[in-house]
Amino acid sequence: MPIKDMFPYGKTVVTVMKQRGNIDEMHLNINIGAILTEKVKELGIDALSQEERYVYAVQGMDKEVNNGGFELYFYNEAGMLATELPQALEAIGLPANLTIAKEALRRFGTPSSWANDDRRAHLEKIFESGDKDLWESVDAAYYEYPEIIEEKLLDYIEEHIEKFK
């Protein structure tokens, strides 16, 4: 995908947020997600402000769980922020999703570290234990979409716009 297609509403979060009300919230969130992903690729995760990390964590969870459940979330790159996810969901105002994510984290347990290789090795141990339906109920609860994440994310960004550079 050409770079210009990744940022159809702007290359900064501030610019994208100026489109709120004129553009579908899902598309604004996709654009913001691309901005944050590029920042992480270029500068590393530590370059994000706490507010950016929270948005990045929630967007990552939402994208991965919708694409393959919590198993995929913990397996893929987004899972590196799993320990920050509860605080992010609370700060953004998503209590129902917080309950679901806490249960998924409880079921996942604690890997030796949250680095990709260690999370994946931990996930492999879970599957070797034979519990193939471990994620079924938390995935099902998430797929009921108890809260409108896109709207809450944009509200949170709007409230903390000065932290999105």
CSV table of C-alpha atoms in Angstrom, one decimal:
chain,number,residue,atom,x,y,z
A,1,MET,CA,0.0,0.0,0.0
A,2,PRO,CA,1.5,3.4,-0.9
A,3,ILE,CA,2.3,5.6,2.0
A,4,LYS,CA,-0.2,8.3,0.9
A,5,ASP,CA,-3.0,5.7,1.2
A,6,MET,CA,-2.1,5.0,4.8
A,7,PHE,CA,-2.6,8.6,5.8
A,8,PRO,CA,-5.6,9.8,3.7
A,9,TYR,CA,-6.7,12.4,6.4
A,10,GLY,CA,-3.3,13.6,7.5
A,11,LYS,CA,0.1,12.6,8.7
A,12,THR,CA,-0.3,13.9,12.3
A,13,VAL,CA,-3.0,13.1,14.9
A,14,VAL,CA,-3.8,16.7,15.2
A,15,THR,CA,-4.6,17.0,11.5
A,16,VAL,CA,-6.6,13.8,11.5
A,17,MET,CA,-8.7,14.9,14.5
A,18,LYS,CA,-9.6,18.1,12.7
A,19,GLN,CA,-11.6,15.8,10.3
A,20,ARG,CA,-13.8,14.5,13.2
A,21,GLY,CA,-17.4,15.0,12.4
A,22,ASN,CA,-16.7,14.9,8.6
A,23,ILE,CA,-15.2,11.5,8.3
A,24,ASP,CA,-16.3,8.1,9.7
A,25,GLU,CA,-14.7,7.5,13.1
A,26,MET,CA,-13.4,4.1,12.0
A,27,HIS,CA,-11.4,5.6,9.1
A,28,LEU,CA,-10.0,8.3,11.4
A,29,ASN,CA,-8.9,5.6,13.9
A,30,ILE,CA,-7.3,3.6,11.0
A,31,ASN,CA,-5.3,6.7,10.0
A,32,ILE,CA,-4.3,7.4,13.6
A,33,GLY,CA,-3.2,3.8,14.0
A,34,ALA,CA,-1.0,4.1,10.9
A,35,ILE,CA,0.5,7.3,12.3
A,36,LEU,CA,1.3,5.7,15.6
A,37,THR,CA,2.6,2.5,14.0
A,38,GLU,CA,5.0,4.5,11.8
A,39,LYS,CA,6.2,6.3,14.8
A,40,VAL,CA,6.9,3.1,16.6
A,41,LYS,CA,8.7,1.6,13.5
A,42,GLU,CA,10.9,4.7,13.2
A,43,LEU,CA,11.6,5.7,16.8
A,44,GLY,CA,10.6,2.7,18.9
A,45,ILE,CA,7.8,2.1,21.4
A,46,ASP,CA,9.4,4.3,24.0
A,47,ALA,CA,9.0,7.4,21.7
A,48,LEU,CA,5.2,7.3,22.4
A,49,SER,CA,3.8,9.4,25.1
A,50,GLN,CA,1.7,7.6,27.7
A,51,GLU,CA,-1.5,8.7,26.0
A,52,GLU,CA,-0.2,7.5,22.6
A,53,ARG,CA,0.8,4.2,24.1
A,54,TYR,CA,-2.8,3.8,25.5
A,55,VAL,CA,-4.3,4.4,22.2
A,56,TYR,CA,-1.8,2.2,20.4
A,57,ALA,CA,-2.5,-0.6,23.0
A,58,VAL,CA,-6.2,-0.5,22.6
A,59,GLN,CA,-6.1,-0.2,18.8
A,60,GLY,CA,-3.7,-3.1,18.7
A,61,MET,CA,-6.0,-5.3,20.9
A,62,ASP,CA,-9.1,-4.3,18.9
A,63,LYS,CA,-7.4,-5.1,15.5
A,64,GLU,CA,-5.9,-8.4,16.6
A,65,VAL,CA,-8.9,-9.7,18.5
A,66,ASN,CA,-11.2,-8.9,15.6
A,67,ASN,CA,-8.8,-10.7,13.2
A,68,GLY,CA,-8.3,-13.8,15.2
A,69,GLY,CA,-9.2,-13.5,18.9
A,70,PHE,CA,-7.1,-13.1,22.0
A,71,GLU,CA,-4.8,-15.9,20.9
A,72,LEU,CA,-3.7,-13.7,17.9
A,73,TYR,CA,-3.5,-10.7,20.1
A,74,PHE,CA,-1.0,-12.3,22.4
A,75,TYR,CA,0.9,-13.9,19.5
A,76,ASN,CA,1.4,-10.7,17.4
A,77,GLU,CA,3.3,-7.5,18.0
A,78,ALA,CA,0.4,-5.8,19.7
A,79,GLY,CA,0.7,-8.2,22.7
A,80,MET,CA,3.9,-6.5,23.8
A,81,LEU,CA,1.7,-3.9,25.5
A,82,ALA,CA,-0.6,-6.4,27.1
A,83,THR,CA,0.5,-5.4,30.7
A,84,GLU,CA,-0.5,-1.8,29.9
A,85,LEU,CA,-3.9,-2.8,28.4
A,86,PRO,CA,-5.9,-2.7,31.6
A,87,GLN,CA,-4.7,0.9,32.4
A,88,ALA,CA,-5.3,1.9,28.8
A,89,LEU,CA,-8.9,0.6,28.7
A,90,GLU,CA,-9.6,2.2,32.1
A,91,ALA,CA,-8.2,5.6,31.1
A,92,ILE,CA,-10.1,5.6,27.8
A,93,GLY,CA,-13.3,4.7,29.5
A,94,LEU,CA,-14.0,1.2,28.3
A,95,PRO,CA,-15.0,-0.7,31.4
A,96,ALA,CA,-16.7,-3.7,29.7
A,97,ASN,CA,-13.7,-4.3,27.5
A,98,LEU,CA,-11.5,-3.9,30.6
A,99,THR,CA,-13.3,-6.8,32.2
A,100,ILE,CA,-12.9,-9.0,29.1
A,101,ALA,CA,-9.2,-8.1,28.7
A,102,LYS,CA,-8.5,-8.8,32.4
A,103,GLU,CA,-10.0,-12.2,32.0
A,104,ALA,CA,-8.0,-12.9,28.8
A,105,LEU,CA,-4.8,-11.8,30.6
A,106,ARG,CA,-5.6,-14.0,33.6
A,107,ARG,CA,-6.0,-17.0,31.3
A,108,PHE,CA,-2.8,-16.2,29.4
A,109,GLY,CA,-0.8,-16.0,32.6
A,110,THR,CA,2.7,-14.5,32.9
A,111,PRO,CA,5.3,-15.3,30.3
A,112,SER,CA,9.0,-15.0,31.2
A,113,SER,CA,8.9,-11.6,29.5
A,114,TRP,CA,6.5,-9.8,27.2
A,115,ALA,CA,9.0,-9.8,24.3
A,116,ASN,CA,7.6,-11.5,21.2
A,117,ASP,CA,9.6,-14.7,21.4
A,118,ASP,CA,8.8,-15.2,25.1
A,119,ARG,CA,5.1,-14.5,24.6
A,120,ARG,CA,4.9,-16.9,21.7
A,121,ALA,CA,6.8,-19.7,23.6
A,122,HIS,CA,4.3,-19.2,26.5
A,123,LEU,CA,1.4,-19.4,24.1
A,124,GLU,CA,2.8,-22.7,22.7
A,125,LYS,CA,3.0,-24.1,26.2
A,126,ILE,CA,-0.7,-23.3,26.7
A,127,PHE,CA,-1.6,-25.2,23.6
A,128,GLU,CA,0.6,-28.1,24.5
A,129,SER,CA,-1.5,-28.4,27.7
A,130,GLY,CA,-4.5,-29.2,25.6
A,131,ASP,CA,-6.8,-26.4,26.4
A,132,LYS,CA,-7.9,-25.5,22.9
A,133,ASP,CA,-11.1,-23.7,24.0
A,134,LEU,CA,-9.2,-21.3,26.4
A,135,TRP,CA,-10.1,-18.2,24.5
A,136,GLU,CA,-13.6,-19.1,23.3
A,137,SER,CA,-15.7,-17.4,25.9
A,138,VAL,CA,-13.5,-14.2,26.1
A,139,ASP,CA,-13.5,-13.9,22.3
A,140,ALA,CA,-17.3,-14.4,22.3
A,141,ALA,CA,-17.7,-11.7,24.9
A,142,TYR,CA,-15.5,-9.3,22.9
A,143,TYR,CA,-17.4,-10.0,19.7
A,144,GLU,CA,-20.6,-8.8,21.3
A,145,TYR,CA,-19.0,-5.3,21.1
A,146,PRO,CA,-20.1,-4.1,24.4
A,147,GLU,CA,-18.7,-0.6,23.8
A,148,ILE,CA,-18.0,1.6,20.7
A,149,ILE,CA,-14.2,1.7,20.9
A,150,GLU,CA,-13.6,4.0,17.9
A,151,GLU,CA,-15.7,6.8,19.5
A,152,LYS,CA,-14.1,6.4,22.9
A,153,LEU,CA,-10.6,6.5,21.4
A,154,LEU,CA,-11.3,9.7,19.5
A,155,ASP,CA,-12.9,11.2,22.7
A,156,TYR,CA,-9.7,10.3,24.6
A,157,ILE,CA,-7.4,11.7,21.9
A,158,GLU,CA,-9.5,14.9,21.8
A,159,GLU,CA,-9.1,15.3,25.6
A,160,HIS,CA,-5.4,14.7,25.4
A,161,ILE,CA,-4.5,16.2,22.0
A,162,GLU,CA,-1.5,18.0,23.3
A,163,LYS,CA,0.2,14.6,24.1
A,164,PHE,CA,-0.1,13.5,20.5
A,165,LYS,CA,2.9,14.9,18.7
